[in-house]
Tab-separated table of C-alpha atoms in Angstrom:
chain	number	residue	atom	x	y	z
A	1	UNK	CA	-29.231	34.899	65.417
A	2	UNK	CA	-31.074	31.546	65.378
A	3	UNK	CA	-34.032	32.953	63.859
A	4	UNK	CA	-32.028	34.606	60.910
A	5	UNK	CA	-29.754	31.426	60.245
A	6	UNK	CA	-33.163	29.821	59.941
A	7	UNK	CA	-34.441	32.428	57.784
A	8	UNK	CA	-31.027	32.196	55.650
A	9	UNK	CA	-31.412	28.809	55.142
A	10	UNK	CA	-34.890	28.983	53.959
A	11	UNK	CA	-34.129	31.008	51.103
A	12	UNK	CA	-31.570	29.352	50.023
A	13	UNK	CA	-33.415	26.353	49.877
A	14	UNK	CA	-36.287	28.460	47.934
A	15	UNK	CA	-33.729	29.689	45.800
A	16	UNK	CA	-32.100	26.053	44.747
A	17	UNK	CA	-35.704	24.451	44.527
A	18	UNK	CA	-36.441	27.479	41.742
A	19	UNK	CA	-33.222	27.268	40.051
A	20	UNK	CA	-33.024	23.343	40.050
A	21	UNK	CA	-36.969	23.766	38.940
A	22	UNK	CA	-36.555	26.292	36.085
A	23	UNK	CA	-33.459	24.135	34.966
A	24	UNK	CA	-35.224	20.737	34.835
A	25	UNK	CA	-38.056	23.020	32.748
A	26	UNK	CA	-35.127	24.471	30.589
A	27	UNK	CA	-33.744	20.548	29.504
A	28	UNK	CA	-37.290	19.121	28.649
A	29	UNK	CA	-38.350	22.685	26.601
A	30	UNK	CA	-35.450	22.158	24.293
A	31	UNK	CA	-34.386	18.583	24.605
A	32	UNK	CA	-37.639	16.981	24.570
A	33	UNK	CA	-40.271	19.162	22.769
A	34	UNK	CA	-42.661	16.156	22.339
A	35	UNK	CA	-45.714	17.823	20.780
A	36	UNK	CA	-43.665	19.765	17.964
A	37	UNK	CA	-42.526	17.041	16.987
A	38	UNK	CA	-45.077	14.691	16.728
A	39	UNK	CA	-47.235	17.667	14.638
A	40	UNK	CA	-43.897	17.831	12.394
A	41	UNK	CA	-43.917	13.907	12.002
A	42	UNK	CA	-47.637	13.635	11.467
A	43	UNK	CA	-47.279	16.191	8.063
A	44	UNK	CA	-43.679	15.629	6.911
A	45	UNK	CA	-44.021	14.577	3.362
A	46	UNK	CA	-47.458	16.635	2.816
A	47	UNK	CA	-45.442	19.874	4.045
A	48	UNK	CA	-42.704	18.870	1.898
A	49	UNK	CA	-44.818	18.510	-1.109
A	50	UNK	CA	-46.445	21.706	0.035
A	51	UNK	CA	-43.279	23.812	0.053
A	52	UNK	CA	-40.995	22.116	-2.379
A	53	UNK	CA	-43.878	21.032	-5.426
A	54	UNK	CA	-41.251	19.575	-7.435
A	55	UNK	CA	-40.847	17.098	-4.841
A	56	UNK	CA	-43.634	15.022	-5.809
A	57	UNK	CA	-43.537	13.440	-8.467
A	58	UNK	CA	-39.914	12.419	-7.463
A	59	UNK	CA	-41.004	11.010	-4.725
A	60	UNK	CA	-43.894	8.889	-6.340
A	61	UNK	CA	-41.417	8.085	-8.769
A	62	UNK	CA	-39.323	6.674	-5.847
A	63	UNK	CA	-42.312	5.123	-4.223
A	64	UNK	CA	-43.358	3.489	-7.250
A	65	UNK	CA	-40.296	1.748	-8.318
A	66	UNK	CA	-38.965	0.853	-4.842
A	67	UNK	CA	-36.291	3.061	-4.959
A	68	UNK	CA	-36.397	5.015	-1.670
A	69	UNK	CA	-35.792	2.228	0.738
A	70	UNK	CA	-35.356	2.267	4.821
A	71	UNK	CA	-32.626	0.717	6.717
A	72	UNK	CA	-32.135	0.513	10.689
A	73	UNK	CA	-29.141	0.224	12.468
A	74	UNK	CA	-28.087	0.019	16.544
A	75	UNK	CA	-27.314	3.399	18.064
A	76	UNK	CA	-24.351	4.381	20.504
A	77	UNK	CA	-27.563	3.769	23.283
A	78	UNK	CA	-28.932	0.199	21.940
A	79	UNK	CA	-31.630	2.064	20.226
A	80	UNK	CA	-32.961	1.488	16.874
A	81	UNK	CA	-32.181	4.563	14.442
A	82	UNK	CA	-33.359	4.538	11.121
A	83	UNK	CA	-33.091	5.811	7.840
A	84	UNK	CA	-34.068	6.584	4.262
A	85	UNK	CA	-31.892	5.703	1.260
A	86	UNK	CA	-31.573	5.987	-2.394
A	87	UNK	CA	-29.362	4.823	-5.281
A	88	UNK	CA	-28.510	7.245	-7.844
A	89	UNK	CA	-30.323	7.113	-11.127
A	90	UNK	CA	-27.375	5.464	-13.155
A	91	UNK	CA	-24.964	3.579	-10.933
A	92	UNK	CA	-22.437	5.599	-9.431
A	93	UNK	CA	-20.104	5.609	-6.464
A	94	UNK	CA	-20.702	9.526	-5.379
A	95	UNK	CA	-23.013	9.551	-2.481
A	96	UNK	CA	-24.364	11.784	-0.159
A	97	UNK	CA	-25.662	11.850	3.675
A	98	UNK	CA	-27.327	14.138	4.593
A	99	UNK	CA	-28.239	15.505	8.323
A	100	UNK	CA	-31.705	17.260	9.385
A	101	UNK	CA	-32.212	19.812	11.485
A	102	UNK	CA	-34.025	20.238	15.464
A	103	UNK	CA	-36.944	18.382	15.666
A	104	UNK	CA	-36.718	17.606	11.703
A	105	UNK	CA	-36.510	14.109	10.431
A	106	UNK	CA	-35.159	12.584	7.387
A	107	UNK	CA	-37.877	13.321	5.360
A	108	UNK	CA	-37.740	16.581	5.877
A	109	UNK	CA	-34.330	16.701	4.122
A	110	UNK	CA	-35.500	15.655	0.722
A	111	UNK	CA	-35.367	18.703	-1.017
A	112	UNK	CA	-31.272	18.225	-0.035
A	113	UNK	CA	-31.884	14.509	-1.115
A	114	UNK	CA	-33.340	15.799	-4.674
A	115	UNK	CA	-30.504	18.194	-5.414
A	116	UNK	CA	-27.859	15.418	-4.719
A	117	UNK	CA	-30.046	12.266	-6.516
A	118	UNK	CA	-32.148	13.743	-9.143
A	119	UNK	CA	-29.805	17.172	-9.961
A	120	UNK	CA	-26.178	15.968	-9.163
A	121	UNK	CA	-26.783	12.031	-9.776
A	122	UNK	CA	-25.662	10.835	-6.484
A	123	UNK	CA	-26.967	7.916	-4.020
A	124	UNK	CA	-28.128	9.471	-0.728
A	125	UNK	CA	-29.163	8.330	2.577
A	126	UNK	CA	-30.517	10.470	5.030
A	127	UNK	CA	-30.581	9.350	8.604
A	128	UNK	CA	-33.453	10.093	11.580
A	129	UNK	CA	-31.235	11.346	13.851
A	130	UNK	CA	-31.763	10.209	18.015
A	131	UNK	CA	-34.907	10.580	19.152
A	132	UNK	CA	-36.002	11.842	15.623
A	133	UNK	CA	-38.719	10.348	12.735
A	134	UNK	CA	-38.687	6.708	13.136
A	135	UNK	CA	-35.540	6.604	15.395
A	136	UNK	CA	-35.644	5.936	19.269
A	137	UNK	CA	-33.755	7.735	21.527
A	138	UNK	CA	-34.136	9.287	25.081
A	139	UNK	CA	-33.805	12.999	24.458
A	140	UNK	CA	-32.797	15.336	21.391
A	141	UNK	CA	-28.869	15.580	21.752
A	142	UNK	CA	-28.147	18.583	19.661
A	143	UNK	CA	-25.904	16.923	17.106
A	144	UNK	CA	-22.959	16.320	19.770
A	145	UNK	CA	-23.692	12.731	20.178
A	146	UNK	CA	-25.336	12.426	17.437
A	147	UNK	CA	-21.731	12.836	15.387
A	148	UNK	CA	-20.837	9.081	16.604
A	149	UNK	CA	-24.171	7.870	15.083
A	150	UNK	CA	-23.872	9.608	12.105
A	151	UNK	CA	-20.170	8.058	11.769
A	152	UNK	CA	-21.669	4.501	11.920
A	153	UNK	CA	-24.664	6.009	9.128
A	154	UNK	CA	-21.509	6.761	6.605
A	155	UNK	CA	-20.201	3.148	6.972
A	156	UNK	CA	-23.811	2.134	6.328
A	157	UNK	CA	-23.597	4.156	3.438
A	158	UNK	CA	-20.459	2.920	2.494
A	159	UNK	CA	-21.380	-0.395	2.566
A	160	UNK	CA	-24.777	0.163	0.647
A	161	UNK	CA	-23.686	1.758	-2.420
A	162	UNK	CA	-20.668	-0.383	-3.415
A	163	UNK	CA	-18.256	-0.419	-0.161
A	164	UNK	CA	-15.769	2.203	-2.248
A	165	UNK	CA	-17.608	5.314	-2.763
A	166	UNK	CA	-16.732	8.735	-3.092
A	167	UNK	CA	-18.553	11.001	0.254
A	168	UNK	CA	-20.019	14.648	0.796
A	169	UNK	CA	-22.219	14.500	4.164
A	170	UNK	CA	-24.581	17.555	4.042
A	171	UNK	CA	-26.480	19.306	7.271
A	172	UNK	CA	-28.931	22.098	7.616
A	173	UNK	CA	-29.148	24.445	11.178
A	174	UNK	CA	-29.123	20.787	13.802
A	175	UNK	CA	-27.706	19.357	11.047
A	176	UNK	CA	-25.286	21.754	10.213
A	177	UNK	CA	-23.584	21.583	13.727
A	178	UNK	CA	-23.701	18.009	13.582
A	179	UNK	CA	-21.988	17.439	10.274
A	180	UNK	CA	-19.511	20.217	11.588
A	181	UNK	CA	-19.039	17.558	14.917
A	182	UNK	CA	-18.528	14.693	12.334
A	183	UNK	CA	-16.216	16.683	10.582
A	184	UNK	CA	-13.653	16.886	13.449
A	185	UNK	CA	-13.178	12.953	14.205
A	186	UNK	CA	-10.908	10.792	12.284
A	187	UNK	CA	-12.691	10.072	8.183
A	188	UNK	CA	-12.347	7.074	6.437
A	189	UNK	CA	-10.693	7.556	2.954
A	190	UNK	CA	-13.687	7.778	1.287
A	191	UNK	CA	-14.886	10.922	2.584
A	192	UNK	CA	-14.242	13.563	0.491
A	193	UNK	CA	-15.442	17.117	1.671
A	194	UNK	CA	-18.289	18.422	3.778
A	195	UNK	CA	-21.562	21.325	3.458
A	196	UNK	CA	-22.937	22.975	6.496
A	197	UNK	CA	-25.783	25.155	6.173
A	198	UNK	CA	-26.302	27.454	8.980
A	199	UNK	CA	-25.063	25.523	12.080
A	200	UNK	CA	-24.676	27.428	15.262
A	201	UNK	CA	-20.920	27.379	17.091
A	202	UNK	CA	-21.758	25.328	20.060
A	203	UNK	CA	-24.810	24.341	21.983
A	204	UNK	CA	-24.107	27.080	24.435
A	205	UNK	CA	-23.729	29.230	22.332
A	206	UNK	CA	-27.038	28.938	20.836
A	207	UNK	CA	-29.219	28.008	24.293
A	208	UNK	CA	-27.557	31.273	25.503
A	209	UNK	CA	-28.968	33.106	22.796
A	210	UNK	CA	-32.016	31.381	22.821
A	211	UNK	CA	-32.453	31.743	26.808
A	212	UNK	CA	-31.802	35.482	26.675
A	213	UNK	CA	-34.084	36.265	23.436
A	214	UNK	CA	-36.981	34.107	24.846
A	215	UNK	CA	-36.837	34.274	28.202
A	216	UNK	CA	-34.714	37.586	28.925
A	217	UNK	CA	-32.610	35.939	31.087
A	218	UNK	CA	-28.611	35.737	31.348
A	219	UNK	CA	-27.071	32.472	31.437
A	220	UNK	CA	-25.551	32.261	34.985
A	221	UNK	CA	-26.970	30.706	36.518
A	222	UNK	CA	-29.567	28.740	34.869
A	223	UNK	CA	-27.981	27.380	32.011
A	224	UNK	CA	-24.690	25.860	33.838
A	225	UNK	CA	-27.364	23.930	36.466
A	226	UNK	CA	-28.837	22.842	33.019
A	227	UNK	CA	-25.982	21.624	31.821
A	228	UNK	CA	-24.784	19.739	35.058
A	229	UNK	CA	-27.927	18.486	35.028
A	230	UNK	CA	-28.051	16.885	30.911
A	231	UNK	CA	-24.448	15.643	31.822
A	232	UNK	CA	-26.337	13.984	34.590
A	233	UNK	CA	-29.584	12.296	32.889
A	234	UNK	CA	-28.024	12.018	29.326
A	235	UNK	CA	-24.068	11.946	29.365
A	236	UNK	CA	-22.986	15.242	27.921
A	237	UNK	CA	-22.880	18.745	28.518
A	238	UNK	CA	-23.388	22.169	26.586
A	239	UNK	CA	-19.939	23.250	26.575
A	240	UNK	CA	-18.162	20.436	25.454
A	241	UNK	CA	-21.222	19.988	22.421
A	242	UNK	CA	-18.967	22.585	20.268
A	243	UNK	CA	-18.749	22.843	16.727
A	244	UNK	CA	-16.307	25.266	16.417
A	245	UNK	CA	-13.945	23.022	18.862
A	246	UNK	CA	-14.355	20.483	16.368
A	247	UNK	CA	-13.779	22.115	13.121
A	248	UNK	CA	-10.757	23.368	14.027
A	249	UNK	CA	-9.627	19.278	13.538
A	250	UNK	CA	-11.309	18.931	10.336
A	251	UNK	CA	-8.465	17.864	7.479
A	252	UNK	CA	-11.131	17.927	4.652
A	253	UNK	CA	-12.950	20.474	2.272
A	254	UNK	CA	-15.840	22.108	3.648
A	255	UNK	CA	-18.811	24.646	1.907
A	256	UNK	CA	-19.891	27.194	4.710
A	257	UNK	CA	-23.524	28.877	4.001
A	258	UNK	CA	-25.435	31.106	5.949
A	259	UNK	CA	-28.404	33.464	5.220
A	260	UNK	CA	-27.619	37.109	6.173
A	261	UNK	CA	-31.101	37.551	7.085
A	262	UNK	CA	-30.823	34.149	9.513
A	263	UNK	CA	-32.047	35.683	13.282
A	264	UNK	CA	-32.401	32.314	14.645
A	265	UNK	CA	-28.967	31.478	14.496
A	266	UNK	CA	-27.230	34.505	13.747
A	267	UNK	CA	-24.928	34.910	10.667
A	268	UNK	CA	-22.453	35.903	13.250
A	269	UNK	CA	-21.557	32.458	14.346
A	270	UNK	CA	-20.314	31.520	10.587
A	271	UNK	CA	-17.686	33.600	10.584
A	272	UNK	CA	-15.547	32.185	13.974
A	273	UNK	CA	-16.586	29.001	12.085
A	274	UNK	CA	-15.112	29.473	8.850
A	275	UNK	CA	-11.533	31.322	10.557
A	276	UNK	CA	-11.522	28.494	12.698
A	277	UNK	CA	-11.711	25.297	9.756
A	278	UNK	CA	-7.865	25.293	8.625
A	279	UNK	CA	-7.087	24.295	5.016
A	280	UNK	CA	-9.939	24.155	1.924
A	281	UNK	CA	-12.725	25.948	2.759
A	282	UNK	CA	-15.511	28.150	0.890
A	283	UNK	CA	-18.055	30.550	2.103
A	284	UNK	CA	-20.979	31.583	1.185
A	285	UNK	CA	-23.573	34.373	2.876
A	286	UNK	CA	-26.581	34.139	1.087
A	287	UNK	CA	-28.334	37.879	0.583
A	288	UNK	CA	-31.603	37.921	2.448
A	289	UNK	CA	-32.122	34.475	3.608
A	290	UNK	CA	-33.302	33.356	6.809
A	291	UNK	CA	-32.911	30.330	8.977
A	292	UNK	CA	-32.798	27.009	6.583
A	293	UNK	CA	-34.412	29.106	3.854
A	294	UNK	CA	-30.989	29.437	1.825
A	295	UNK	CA	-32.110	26.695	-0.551
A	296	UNK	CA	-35.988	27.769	-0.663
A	297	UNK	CA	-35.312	30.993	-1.613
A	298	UNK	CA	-31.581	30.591	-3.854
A	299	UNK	CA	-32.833	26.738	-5.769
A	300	UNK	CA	-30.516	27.123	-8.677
A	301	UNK	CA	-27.784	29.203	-7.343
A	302	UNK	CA	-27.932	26.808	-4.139
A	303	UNK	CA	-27.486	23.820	-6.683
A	304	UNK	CA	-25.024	25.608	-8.840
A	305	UNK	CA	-22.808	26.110	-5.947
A	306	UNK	CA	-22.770	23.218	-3.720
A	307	UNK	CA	-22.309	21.305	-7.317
A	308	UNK	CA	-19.447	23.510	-8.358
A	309	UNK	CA	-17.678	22.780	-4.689
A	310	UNK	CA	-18.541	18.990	-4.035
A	311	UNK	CA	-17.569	18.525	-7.771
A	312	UNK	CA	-13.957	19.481	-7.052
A	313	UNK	CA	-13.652	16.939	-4.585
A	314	UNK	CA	-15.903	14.218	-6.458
A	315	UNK	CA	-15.786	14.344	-9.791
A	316	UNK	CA	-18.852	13.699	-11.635
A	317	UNK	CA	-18.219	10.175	-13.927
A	318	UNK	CA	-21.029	10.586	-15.878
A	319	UNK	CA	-19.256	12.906	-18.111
C-alpha cells in the first residue's frame, strides 16, 4: 500500500511539474515573443514603405517638416510608453488614436494614420502600446490593461491638439480588442465614436483557439494554470481580459469590420460582438479579406466607409 501511495504521489508530482512547465512555456510564447518582435521593430518603416508605397513620401514629408513628433508619458506600471503624433494638415479639432496590433508598434499603424491625416484631415497620435516599439513594459498584456493606458494616451491627445477636440480611437486585431476594452469605461465628452477592425472576443477566447489550432490541445487544463499563473506574475487573467464584457457598456458609436476570409481570428467572434454593443453600431464583413488585410486589400472602400461613419459623429469643418 506504501509502495503505491509512493508511486501515486510521484506522478502526481510528474504531472504538476509538466503542467506548471508547459504553462510557464505557454505565458512567455505569447506574452513575451522577444525575437518577433525585435525583427518587426528592426524593419517597421521599411516594411511599411514596402507594403503601403504611398506611404513614403508622406512620411518624408512628415520627417522633413517636423511634423510627426514623439511624446512619452508614465504608464499604469511607472514605465515610460511612448508615442507618435501628428497635427492635421490645416488646423482642426477632429483627431484620431489609433491602436496597433500583437507585437506591432505605432509605426506599423501608419497606413491607419494616413487615411485619418492625409485622406480625412485629422490630427492623430498613435501610441506603442506596453512592452511595444519604444515603450517599456514587462510582458505583452493583450489590450486588457493596456485600455487604462490608452485612456491616459486620449487625454494626451486631448491636450495636444487644442484641449477640446472632437475623438474616433481606431484599432486593428490587438488593437481592435483593446479599443473595444476602452470603449467600455467611462469617455470624456470629447469622444465621439469608435472603429475596431478584427478584434477577437476575449483573450480566452482567442488563446483557446490558438492553443487547440497550434498545439492540438484542449484548454483544461493548461490554459486555466496559465492564467492563474499571468494573474500571478502580471496582475490579470484571461477571462476577465474580455472584449465582449466590455462592449456591452459602451454608450458611443462604433464601426465593426472583419474580413470573411480572417482564419486567425475568426469572423465568428464579430458577430457576438456586434449583438452584444447596444445602441449605434455598423458592421461591416469585408469579402475575402484576411487577418488585418481589410484595408490592404479594400484602400478606397476602407476609406470611403470609415469616413462616411466617423463623419456622422465628427463632422468634417473643412467644408
Amino acid at each position: 500500500m506504501k509502495r503505491i501511495v509512493r508511486i501515486s504521489a510521484a506522478v502526481v508530482l510528474v504531472v504538476a511539474a509538466v503542467l506548471l512547465g508547459g504553462s510557464f512555456y505557454l505565458l512567455s510564447y505569447a506574452l513575451r515573443p522577444d525575437a518577433v518582435m525585435a525583427e518587426k521593430e528592426s524593419s517597421s518603416y521599411k516594411y511599411m514603405c514596402e507594403e503601403y508605397p504611398f506611404l513614403e513620401g508622406w512620411i518624408d514629408s512628415l520627417r522633413r517638416t517636423g511634423a510627426l513628433r514623439d511624446t512619452v508619458i508614465a504608464g499604469t506600471e511607472g514605465e515610460r510608453l511612448h508615442a507618435i503624433y501628428a497635427a492635421a494638415p490645416q488646423p482642426t479639432d477632429r483627431t484620431a488614436v489609433i491602436v496597433h496590433g500583437y507585437t506591432d508598434n505605432a509605426v506599423r499603424m501608419l497606413m491607419i494614420g494616413y487615411l485619418y491625416n492625409h485622406d480625412l484631415g485629422f490630427n492623430i497620435l498613435l501610441p506603442d502600446l506596453h512592452y511595444h516599439g519604444e515603450s517599456e513594459g514587462r510582458a505583452i498584456r493583450m489590450g486588457w490593461r493596456d485600455r487604462l493606458d490608452v485612456l491616459k494616451w486620449m487625454e494626451v491627445a486631448n491636450a495636444i491638439f487644442g484641449g477640446n477636440t472632437r475623438m474616433v480611437v481606431h484599432g486593428i486585431s490587438m488593437g481592435a480588442a483593446t479599443t473595444m476594452m476602452v470603449s467600455g469605461e467611462a469617455q470624456q465628452p470629447y469622444v465621439k465614436c469608435f472603429v475596431e477592425d478584427c478584434g477577437y472576443t476575449s483573450v480566452w477566447d482567442q488563446f483557446s483557439k490558438e492553443l487547440r489550432e497550434q498545439f492540438s490541445l484542449p484548454a483544461f487544463p493548461l490554459l486555466h494554470v496559465a492564467s492563474w499563473l499571468c494573474d500571478l506574475r502580471y496582475g490579470w487573467n484571461f477571462r476577465e481580459a474580455s472584449a465582449l464584457g466590455q462592449v456591452a457598456h459602451c454608450d458611443r458609436p462604433m464601426l465593426f469590420i472583419h474580413g470573411d476570409a480572417d482564419d486567425f481570428v475568426p469572423t465568428r467572434m464579430v458577430y457576438p460582438l456586434y449583438e452584444a454593443k447596444p445602441g449605434e453600431k455598423e458592421l461591416w464583413v469585408v469579402p475575402g479579406a484576411a487577418h488585418a488585410m481589410s484595408y490592404r486589400d479594400n484602400r478606397e472602400e476602407y476609406t470611403r466607409r470609415v469616413g462616411a461613419f466617423v463623419g456622422k459623429y465628427i463632422p468634417d469643418d473643412r467644408q
